[in-house]
Amino acid sequence: MMSIAQVRSAGSAGNYYTDKDNYYVLGSMGERWAGQGAEQLGLQGSVDKDVFTRLLEGRLPDGADLSRMQDGSNRHRPGYDLTFSAPKSISMMAMLGGDKRLIEAHNQAVDFAVRHHPCGGTGLHTGDDGRTVRNGADR
């Protein structure tokens, strides 16, 4: 299953997704850049909080500024949070039963979905509970 939520604040989201006490990150398999957007921006490996926050603010690694100023404030839409969740029966077998093949299959399915999602994706992380959260900035 995939759920979508609009990211409303770049600064708050930057902290939320990179906070090591965050529910989604506890026991995480690691945050990493993913998708066509990440490839186009030359982003690879682990997600850097400062780069991620700048992206959410509309500032690209090459210095381009996509932010939209209006009345003295940035009206840029940071992006969308796509959360991928395996069915409960699968996550129970994977996490409680210890079947790592199910976790890997879920991760591969999420990677495929992120690569082929129209927005292109920029980053994702997978939590220990089998939920994968994909973080993206508008292109």
PDB file of N, CA and C in Angstrom, residues 32-113:
ATOM      1  N   ARG A  32      18.696   6.617   1.922  1.00  0.00           N
ATOM      2  CA  ARG A  32      19.508   6.698   0.716  1.00  0.00           C
ATOM      3  C   ARG A  32      18.739   7.461  -0.351  1.00  0.00           C
ATOM      4  N   TRP A  33      19.482   8.087  -1.236  1.00  0.00           N
ATOM      5  CA  TRP A  33      18.866   8.768  -2.369  1.00  0.00           C
ATOM      6  C   TRP A  33      18.382   7.712  -3.340  1.00  0.00           C
ATOM      7  N   ALA A  34      17.254   7.958  -3.989  1.00  0.00           N
ATOM      8  CA  ALA A  34      16.705   6.980  -4.925  1.00  0.00           C
ATOM      9  C   ALA A  34      15.837   7.680  -5.955  1.00  0.00           C
ATOM     10  N   GLY A  35      15.646   7.024  -7.076  1.00  0.00           N
ATOM     11  CA  GLY A  35      14.726   7.510  -8.092  1.00  0.00           C
ATOM     12  C   GLY A  35      15.390   8.344  -9.167  1.00  0.00           C
ATOM     13  N   GLN A  36      14.577   8.673 -10.173  1.00  0.00           N
ATOM     14  CA  GLN A  36      15.060   9.435 -11.317  1.00  0.00           C
ATOM     15  C   GLN A  36      15.495  10.836 -10.927  1.00  0.00           C
ATOM     16  N   GLY A  37      14.766  11.454  -9.997  1.00  0.00           N
ATOM     17  CA  GLY A  37      15.128  12.799  -9.550  1.00  0.00           C
ATOM     18  C   GLY A  37      16.505  12.824  -8.916  1.00  0.00           C
ATOM     19  N   ALA A  38      16.781  11.838  -8.081  1.00  0.00           N
ATOM     20  CA  ALA A  38      18.092  11.746  -7.444  1.00  0.00           C
ATOM     21  C   ALA A  38      19.180  11.543  -8.488  1.00  0.00           C
ATOM     22  N   GLU A  39      18.905  10.672  -9.447  1.00  0.00           N
ATOM     23  CA  GLU A  39      19.888  10.424 -10.515  1.00  0.00           C
ATOM     24  C   GLU A  39      20.160  11.706 -11.299  1.00  0.00           C
ATOM     25  N   GLN A  40      19.092  12.435 -11.665  1.00  0.00           N
ATOM     26  CA  GLN A  40      19.262  13.662 -12.442  1.00  0.00           C
ATOM     27  C   GLN A  40      20.023  14.738 -11.669  1.00  0.00           C
ATOM     28  N   LEU A  41      19.898  14.718 -10.343  1.00  0.00           N
ATOM     29  CA  LEU A  41      20.595  15.705  -9.519  1.00  0.00           C
ATOM     30  C   LEU A  41      21.971  15.231  -9.068  1.00  0.00           C
ATOM     31  N   GLY A  42      22.336  14.003  -9.452  1.00  0.00           N
ATOM     32  CA  GLY A  42      23.641  13.460  -9.085  1.00  0.00           C
ATOM     33  C   GLY A  42      23.743  13.071  -7.618  1.00  0.00           C
ATOM     34  N   LEU A  43      22.617  12.741  -7.005  1.00  0.00           N
ATOM     35  CA  LEU A  43      22.602  12.371  -5.585  1.00  0.00           C
ATOM     36  C   LEU A  43      22.709  10.859  -5.449  1.00  0.00           C
ATOM     37  N   GLN A  44      23.675  10.417  -4.648  1.00  0.00           N
ATOM     38  CA  GLN A  44      23.907   8.990  -4.446  1.00  0.00           C
ATOM     39  C   GLN A  44      24.240   8.739  -2.983  1.00  0.00           C
ATOM     40  N   GLY A  45      24.061   7.504  -2.569  1.00  0.00           N
ATOM     41  CA  GLY A  45      24.470   7.116  -1.224  1.00  0.00           C
ATOM     42  C   GLY A  45      23.547   7.638  -0.143  1.00  0.00           C
ATOM     43  N   SER A  46      24.114   7.884   1.022  1.00  0.00           N
ATOM     44  CA  SER A  46      23.343   8.313   2.189  1.00  0.00           C
ATOM     45  C   SER A  46      22.810   9.732   2.013  1.00  0.00           C
ATOM     46  N   VAL A  47      21.647   9.974   2.604  1.00  0.00           N
ATOM     47  CA  VAL A  47      21.023  11.292   2.546  1.00  0.00           C
ATOM     48  C   VAL A  47      21.705  12.217   3.547  1.00  0.00           C
ATOM     49  N   ASP A  48      22.153  13.365   3.061  1.00  0.00           N
ATOM     50  CA  ASP A  48      22.751  14.399   3.900  1.00  0.00           C
ATOM     51  C   ASP A  48      21.638  15.378   4.300  1.00  0.00           C
ATOM     52  N   LYS A  49      21.509  15.646   5.607  1.00  0.00           N
ATOM     53  CA  LYS A  49      20.426  16.491   6.117  1.00  0.00           C
ATOM     54  C   LYS A  49      20.414  17.869   5.461  1.00  0.00           C
ATOM     55  N   ASP A  50      21.578  18.505   5.327  1.00  0.00           N
ATOM     56  CA  ASP A  50      21.634  19.856   4.763  1.00  0.00           C
ATOM     57  C   ASP A  50      21.217  19.867   3.295  1.00  0.00           C
ATOM     58  N   VAL A  51      21.704  18.898   2.518  1.00  0.00           N
ATOM     59  CA  VAL A  51      21.325  18.801   1.106  1.00  0.00           C
ATOM     60  C   VAL A  51      19.821  18.539   0.993  1.00  0.00           C
ATOM     61  N   PHE A  52      19.324  17.639   1.832  1.00  0.00           N
ATOM     62  CA  PHE A  52      17.903  17.297   1.814  1.00  0.00           C
ATOM     63  C   PHE A  52      17.040  18.519   2.149  1.00  0.00           C
ATOM     64  N   THR A  53      17.424  19.262   3.174  1.00  0.00           N
ATOM     65  CA  THR A  53      16.661  20.445   3.562  1.00  0.00           C
ATOM     66  C   THR A  53      16.693  21.495   2.459  1.00  0.00           C
ATOM     67  N   ARG A  54      17.863  21.698   1.842  1.00  0.00           N
ATOM     68  CA  ARG A  54      17.960  22.671   0.734  1.00  0.00           C
ATOM     69  C   ARG A  54      17.058  22.251  -0.424  1.00  0.00           C
ATOM     70  N   LEU A  55      17.013  20.955  -0.727  1.00  0.00           N
ATOM     71  CA  LEU A  55      16.117  20.479  -1.785  1.00  0.00           C
ATOM     72  C   LEU A  55      14.660  20.792  -1.444  1.00  0.00           C
ATOM     73  N   LEU A  56      14.283  20.534  -0.205  1.00  0.00           N
ATOM     74  CA  LEU A  56      12.913  20.817   0.219  1.00  0.00           C
ATOM     75  C   LEU A  56      12.587  22.311   0.129  1.00  0.00           C
ATOM     76  N   GLU A  57      13.609  23.139   0.251  1.00  0.00           N
ATOM     77  CA  GLU A  57      13.438  24.594   0.129  1.00  0.00           C
ATOM     78  C   GLU A  57      13.443  25.049  -1.328  1.00  0.00           C
ATOM     79  N   GLY A  58      13.725  24.111  -2.252  1.00  0.00           N
ATOM     80  CA  GLY A  58      13.743  24.454  -3.668  1.00  0.00           C
ATOM     81  C   GLY A  58      15.105  24.843  -4.200  1.00  0.00           C
ATOM     82  N   ARG A  59      16.150  24.549  -3.443  1.00  0.00           N
ATOM     83  CA  ARG A  59      17.508  24.887  -3.871  1.00  0.00           C
ATOM     84  C   ARG A  59      18.236  23.612  -4.275  1.00  0.00           C
ATOM     85  N   LEU A  60      18.631  23.534  -5.546  1.00  0.00           N
ATOM     86  CA  LEU A  60      19.261  22.338  -6.088  1.00  0.00           C
ATOM     87  C   LEU A  60      20.766  22.324  -5.837  1.00  0.00           C
ATOM     88  N   PRO A  61      21.385  21.134  -5.887  1.00  0.00           N
ATOM     89  CA  PRO A  61      22.833  21.033  -5.656  1.00  0.00           C
ATOM     90  C   PRO A  61      23.676  21.869  -6.611  1.00  0.00           C
ATOM     91  N   ASP A  62      23.175  22.125  -7.825  1.00  0.00           N
ATOM     92  CA  ASP A  62      23.944  22.916  -8.800  1.00  0.00           C
ATOM     93  C   ASP A  62      23.788  24.419  -8.588  1.00  0.00           C
ATOM     94  N   GLY A  63      23.043  24.814  -7.531  1.00  0.00           N
ATOM     95  CA  GLY A  63      22.857  26.225  -7.229  1.00  0.00           C
ATOM     96  C   GLY A  63      21.560  26.818  -7.762  1.00  0.00           C
ATOM     97  N   ALA A  64      20.857  26.081  -8.632  1.00  0.00           N
ATOM     98  CA  ALA A  64      19.579  26.577  -9.147  1.00  0.00           C
ATOM     99  C   ALA A  64      18.596  26.748  -7.991  1.00  0.00           C
ATOM    100  N   ASP A  65      17.794  27.804  -8.073  1.00  0.00           N
ATOM    101  CA  ASP A  65      16.827  28.100  -7.019  1.00  0.00           C
ATOM    102  C   ASP A  65      15.420  28.000  -7.600  1.00  0.00           C
ATOM    103  N   LEU A  66      14.658  27.009  -7.153  1.00  0.00           N
ATOM    104  CA  LEU A  66      13.296  26.796  -7.630  1.00  0.00           C
ATOM    105  C   LEU A  66      12.260  27.330  -6.649  1.00  0.00           C
ATOM    106  N   SER A  67      12.734  28.007  -5.606  1.00  0.00           N
ATOM    107  CA  SER A  67      11.784  28.518  -4.615  1.00  0.00           C
ATOM    108  C   SER A  67      10.905  29.586  -5.248  1.00  0.00           C
ATOM    109  N   ARG A  68       9.759  29.813  -4.642  1.00  0.00           N
ATOM    110  CA  ARG A  68       8.800  30.788  -5.164  1.00  0.00           C
ATOM    111  C   ARG A  68       8.505  31.792  -4.056  1.00  0.00           C
ATOM    112  N   MET A  69       9.077  32.973  -4.197  1.00  0.00           N
ATOM    113  CA  MET A  69       8.883  34.020  -3.191  1.00  0.00           C
ATOM    114  C   MET A  69       7.605  34.794  -3.492  1.00  0.00           C
ATOM    115  N   GLN A  70       6.829  35.026  -2.427  1.00  0.00           N
ATOM    116  CA  GLN A  70       5.609  35.809  -2.540  1.00  0.00           C
ATOM    117  C   GLN A  70       5.402  36.554  -1.221  1.00  0.00           C
ATOM    118  N   ASP A  71       5.232  37.848  -1.297  1.00  0.00           N
ATOM    119  CA  ASP A  71       5.047  38.679  -0.095  1.00  0.00           C
ATOM    120  C   ASP A  71       6.173  38.472   0.922  1.00  0.00           C
ATOM    121  N   GLY A  72       7.399  38.304   0.432  1.00  0.00           N
ATOM    122  CA  GLY A  72       8.555  38.188   1.304  1.00  0.00           C
ATOM    123  C   GLY A  72       8.790  36.834   1.934  1.00  0.00           C
ATOM    124  N   SER A  73       7.988  35.827   1.559  1.00  0.00           N
ATOM    125  CA  SER A  73       8.221  34.488   2.116  1.00  0.00           C
ATOM    126  C   SER A  73       8.232  33.456   1.000  1.00  0.00           C
ATOM    127  N   ASN A  74       8.923  32.369   1.275  1.00  0.00           N
ATOM    128  CA  ASN A  74       9.070  31.295   0.303  1.00  0.00           C
ATOM    129  C   ASN A  74       7.775  30.483   0.238  1.00  0.00           C
ATOM    130  N   ARG A  75       7.127  30.483  -0.912  1.00  0.00           N
ATOM    131  CA  ARG A  75       5.871  29.753  -1.102  1.00  0.00           C
ATOM    132  C   ARG A  75       6.085  28.438  -1.852  1.00  0.00           C
ATOM    133  N   HIS A  76       7.329  28.033  -1.929  1.00  0.00           N
ATOM    134  CA  HIS A  76       7.675  26.776  -2.603  1.00  0.00           C
ATOM    135  C   HIS A  76       6.998  25.598  -1.908  1.00  0.00           C
ATOM    136  N   ARG A  77       6.462  24.676  -2.667  1.00  0.00           N
ATOM    137  CA  ARG A  77       5.885  23.453  -2.104  1.00  0.00           C
ATOM    138  C   ARG A  77       7.015  22.438  -1.975  1.00  0.00           C
ATOM    139  N   PRO A  78       7.393  22.075  -0.743  1.00  0.00           N
ATOM    140  CA  PRO A  78       8.557  21.213  -0.537  1.00  0.00           C
ATOM    141  C   PRO A  78       8.476  19.853  -1.237  1.00  0.00           C
ATOM    142  N   GLY A  79       7.339  19.228  -1.254  1.00  0.00           N
ATOM    143  CA  GLY A  79       7.239  17.925  -1.895  1.00  0.00           C
ATOM    144  C   GLY A  79       6.153  17.082  -1.274  1.00  0.00           C
ATOM    145  N   TYR A  80       6.264  15.791  -1.487  1.00  0.00           N
ATOM    146  CA  TYR A  80       5.283  14.840  -0.989  1.00  0.00           C
ATOM    147  C   TYR A  80       5.994  13.680  -0.311  1.00  0.00           C
ATOM    148  N   ASP A  81       5.364  13.162   0.701  1.00  0.00           N
ATOM    149  CA  ASP A  81       5.870  12.016   1.450  1.00  0.00           C
ATOM    150  C   ASP A  81       5.059  10.812   1.003  1.00  0.00           C
ATOM    151  N   LEU A  82       5.705   9.894   0.330  1.00  0.00           N
ATOM    152  CA  LEU A  82       5.057   8.653  -0.088  1.00  0.00           C
ATOM    153  C   LEU A  82       5.509   7.553   0.860  1.00  0.00           C
ATOM    154  N   THR A  83       4.568   6.946   1.552  1.00  0.00           N
ATOM    155  CA  THR A  83       4.871   5.890   2.506  1.00  0.00           C
ATOM    156  C   THR A  83       4.383   4.568   1.940  1.00  0.00           C
ATOM    157  N   PHE A  84       5.301   3.619   1.795  1.00  0.00           N
ATOM    158  CA  PHE A  84       4.969   2.293   1.276  1.00  0.00           C
ATOM    159  C   PHE A  84       4.913   1.310   2.435  1.00  0.00           C
ATOM    160  N   SER A  85       3.827   0.575   2.535  1.00  0.00           N
ATOM    161  CA  SER A  85       3.661  -0.390   3.620  1.00  0.00           C
ATOM    162  C   SER A  85       3.292  -1.751   3.050  1.00  0.00           C
ATOM    163  N   ALA A  86       3.965  -2.763   3.520  1.00  0.00           N
ATOM    164  CA  ALA A  86       3.618  -4.133   3.133  1.00  0.00           C
ATOM    165  C   ALA A  86       2.335  -4.534   3.855  1.00  0.00           C
ATOM    166  N   PRO A  87       1.568  -5.472   3.289  1.00  0.00           N
ATOM    167  CA  PRO A  87       0.396  -5.972   4.011  1.00  0.00           C
ATOM    168  C   PRO A  87       0.814  -6.514   5.378  1.00  0.00           C
ATOM    169  N   LYS A  88      -0.073  -6.404   6.339  1.00  0.00           N
ATOM    170  CA  LYS A  88       0.230  -6.805   7.717  1.00  0.00           C
ATOM    171  C   LYS A  88       0.743  -8.238   7.786  1.00  0.00           C
ATOM    172  N   SER A  89       0.151  -9.155   7.022  1.00  0.00           N
ATOM    173  CA  SER A  89       0.583 -10.554   7.073  1.00  0.00           C
ATOM    174  C   SER A  89       2.039 -10.700   6.632  1.00  0.00           C
ATOM    175  N   ILE A  90       2.444  -9.922   5.646  1.00  0.00           N
ATOM    176  CA  ILE A  90       3.823  -9.968   5.150  1.00  0.00           C
ATOM    177  C   ILE A  90       4.769  -9.366   6.182  1.00  0.00           C
ATOM    178  N   SER A  91       4.410  -8.201   6.725  1.00  0.00           N
ATOM    179  CA  SER A  91       5.304  -7.567   7.690  1.00  0.00           C
ATOM    180  C   SER A  91       5.435  -8.420   8.948  1.00  0.00           C
ATOM    181  N   MET A  92       4.369  -9.107   9.356  1.00  0.00           N
ATOM    182  CA  MET A  92       4.448  -9.977  10.534  1.00  0.00           C
ATOM    183  C   MET A  92       5.402 -11.154  10.269  1.00  0.00           C
ATOM    184  N   MET A  93       5.269 -11.773   9.087  1.00  0.00           N
ATOM    185  CA  MET A  93       6.158 -12.904   8.762  1.00  0.00           C
ATOM    186  C   MET A  93       7.601 -12.438   8.647  1.00  0.00           C
ATOM    187  N   ALA A  94       7.794 -11.240   8.085  1.00  0.00           N
ATOM    188  CA  ALA A  94       9.150 -10.727   7.899  1.00  0.00           C
ATOM    189  C   ALA A  94       9.790 -10.337   9.224  1.00  0.00           C
ATOM    190  N   MET A  95       9.058  -9.587  10.033  1.00  0.00           N
ATOM    191  CA  MET A  95       9.655  -9.041  11.249  1.00  0.00           C
ATOM    192  C   MET A  95       9.640 -10.025  12.411  1.00  0.00           C
ATOM    193  N   LEU A  96       8.507 -10.669  12.646  1.00  0.00           N
ATOM    194  CA  LEU A  96       8.430 -11.609  13.767  1.00  0.00           C
ATOM    195  C   LEU A  96       8.994 -12.976  13.391  1.00  0.00           C
ATOM    196  N   GLY A  97       8.749 -13.369  12.145  1.00  0.00           N
ATOM    197  CA  GLY A  97       9.242 -14.659  11.684  1.00  0.00           C
ATOM    198  C   GLY A  97      10.684 -14.620  11.228  1.00  0.00           C
ATOM    199  N   GLY A  98      11.206 -13.426  11.032  1.00  0.00           N
ATOM    200  CA  GLY A  98      12.608 -13.285  10.657  1.00  0.00           C
ATOM    201  C   GLY A  98      12.923 -13.637   9.212  1.00  0.00           C
ATOM    202  N   ASP A  99      11.906 -13.630   8.353  1.00  0.00           N
ATOM    203  CA  ASP A  99      12.137 -13.975   6.947  1.00  0.00           C
ATOM    204  C   ASP A  99      12.645 -12.747   6.195  1.00  0.00           C
ATOM    205  N   LYS A 100      13.956 -12.620   6.108  1.00  0.00           N
ATOM    206  CA  LYS A 100      14.600 -11.461   5.478  1.00  0.00           C
ATOM    207  C   LYS A 100      14.318 -11.397   3.972  1.00  0.00           C
ATOM    208  N   ARG A 101      13.924 -12.519   3.367  1.00  0.00           N
ATOM    209  CA  ARG A 101      13.591 -12.510   1.935  1.00  0.00           C
ATOM    210  C   ARG A 101      12.382 -11.618   1.674  1.00  0.00           C
ATOM    211  N   LEU A 102      11.442 -11.598   2.601  1.00  0.00           N
ATOM    212  CA  LEU A 102      10.256 -10.761   2.447  1.00  0.00           C
ATOM    213  C   LEU A 102      10.612  -9.278   2.538  1.00  0.00           C
ATOM    214  N   ILE A 103      11.524  -8.950   3.441  1.00  0.00           N
ATOM    215  CA  ILE A 103      11.981  -7.559   3.556  1.00  0.00           C
ATOM    216  C   ILE A 103      12.670  -7.139   2.268  1.00  0.00           C
ATOM    217  N   GLU A 104      13.536  -8.001   1.756  1.00  0.00           N
ATOM    218  CA  GLU A 104      14.253  -7.682   0.511  1.00  0.00           C
ATOM    219  C   GLU A 104      13.280  -7.544  -0.663  1.00  0.00           C
ATOM    220  N   ALA A 105      12.293  -8.422  -0.739  1.00  0.00           N
ATOM    221  CA  ALA A 105      11.298  -8.338  -1.816  1.00  0.00           C
ATOM    222  C   ALA A 105      10.515  -7.027  -1.719  1.00  0.00           C
ATOM    223  N   HIS A 106      10.155  -6.645  -0.500  1.00  0.00           N
ATOM    224  CA  HIS A 106       9.434  -5.381  -0.299  1.00  0.00           C
ATOM    225  C   HIS A 106      10.317  -4.205  -0.718  1.00  0.00           C
ATOM    226  N   ASN A 107      11.574  -4.215  -0.302  1.00  0.00           N
ATOM    227  CA  ASN A 107      12.496  -3.131  -0.664  1.00  0.00           C
ATOM    228  C   ASN A 107      12.676  -3.035  -2.176  1.00  0.00           C
ATOM    229  N   GLN A 108      12.771  -4.162  -2.842  1.00  0.00           N
ATOM    230  CA  GLN A 108      12.908  -4.154  -4.300  1.00  0.00           C
ATOM    231  C   GLN A 108      11.652  -3.591  -4.962  1.00  0.00           C
ATOM    232  N   ALA A 109      10.486  -3.955  -4.435  1.00  0.00           N
ATOM    233  CA  ALA A 109       9.227  -3.432  -4.985  1.00  0.00           C
ATOM    234  C   ALA A 109       9.136  -1.920  -4.789  1.00  0.00           C
ATOM    235  N   VAL A 110       9.557  -1.441  -3.620  1.00  0.00           N
ATOM    236  CA  VAL A 110       9.539  -0.001  -3.353  1.00  0.00           C
ATOM    237  C   VAL A 110      10.525   0.710  -4.272  1.00  0.00           C
ATOM    238  N   ASP A 111      11.722   0.173  -4.428  1.00  0.00           N
ATOM    239  CA  ASP A 111      12.705   0.774  -5.337  1.00  0.00           C
ATOM    240  C   ASP A 111      12.138   0.890  -6.745  1.00  0.00           C
ATOM    241  N   PHE A 112      11.460  -0.170  -7.205  1.00  0.00           N
ATOM    242  CA  PHE A 112      10.847  -0.153  -8.537  1.00  0.00           C
ATOM    243  C   PHE A 112       9.788   0.943  -8.615  1.00  0.00           C
ATOM    244  N   ALA A 113       8.932   1.015  -7.601  1.00  0.00           N
ATOM    245  CA  ALA A 113       7.860   2.015  -7.595  1.00  0.00           C
ATOM    246  C   ALA A 113       8.425   3.431  -7.586  1.00  0.00           C
TER     247      ALA A 113
END
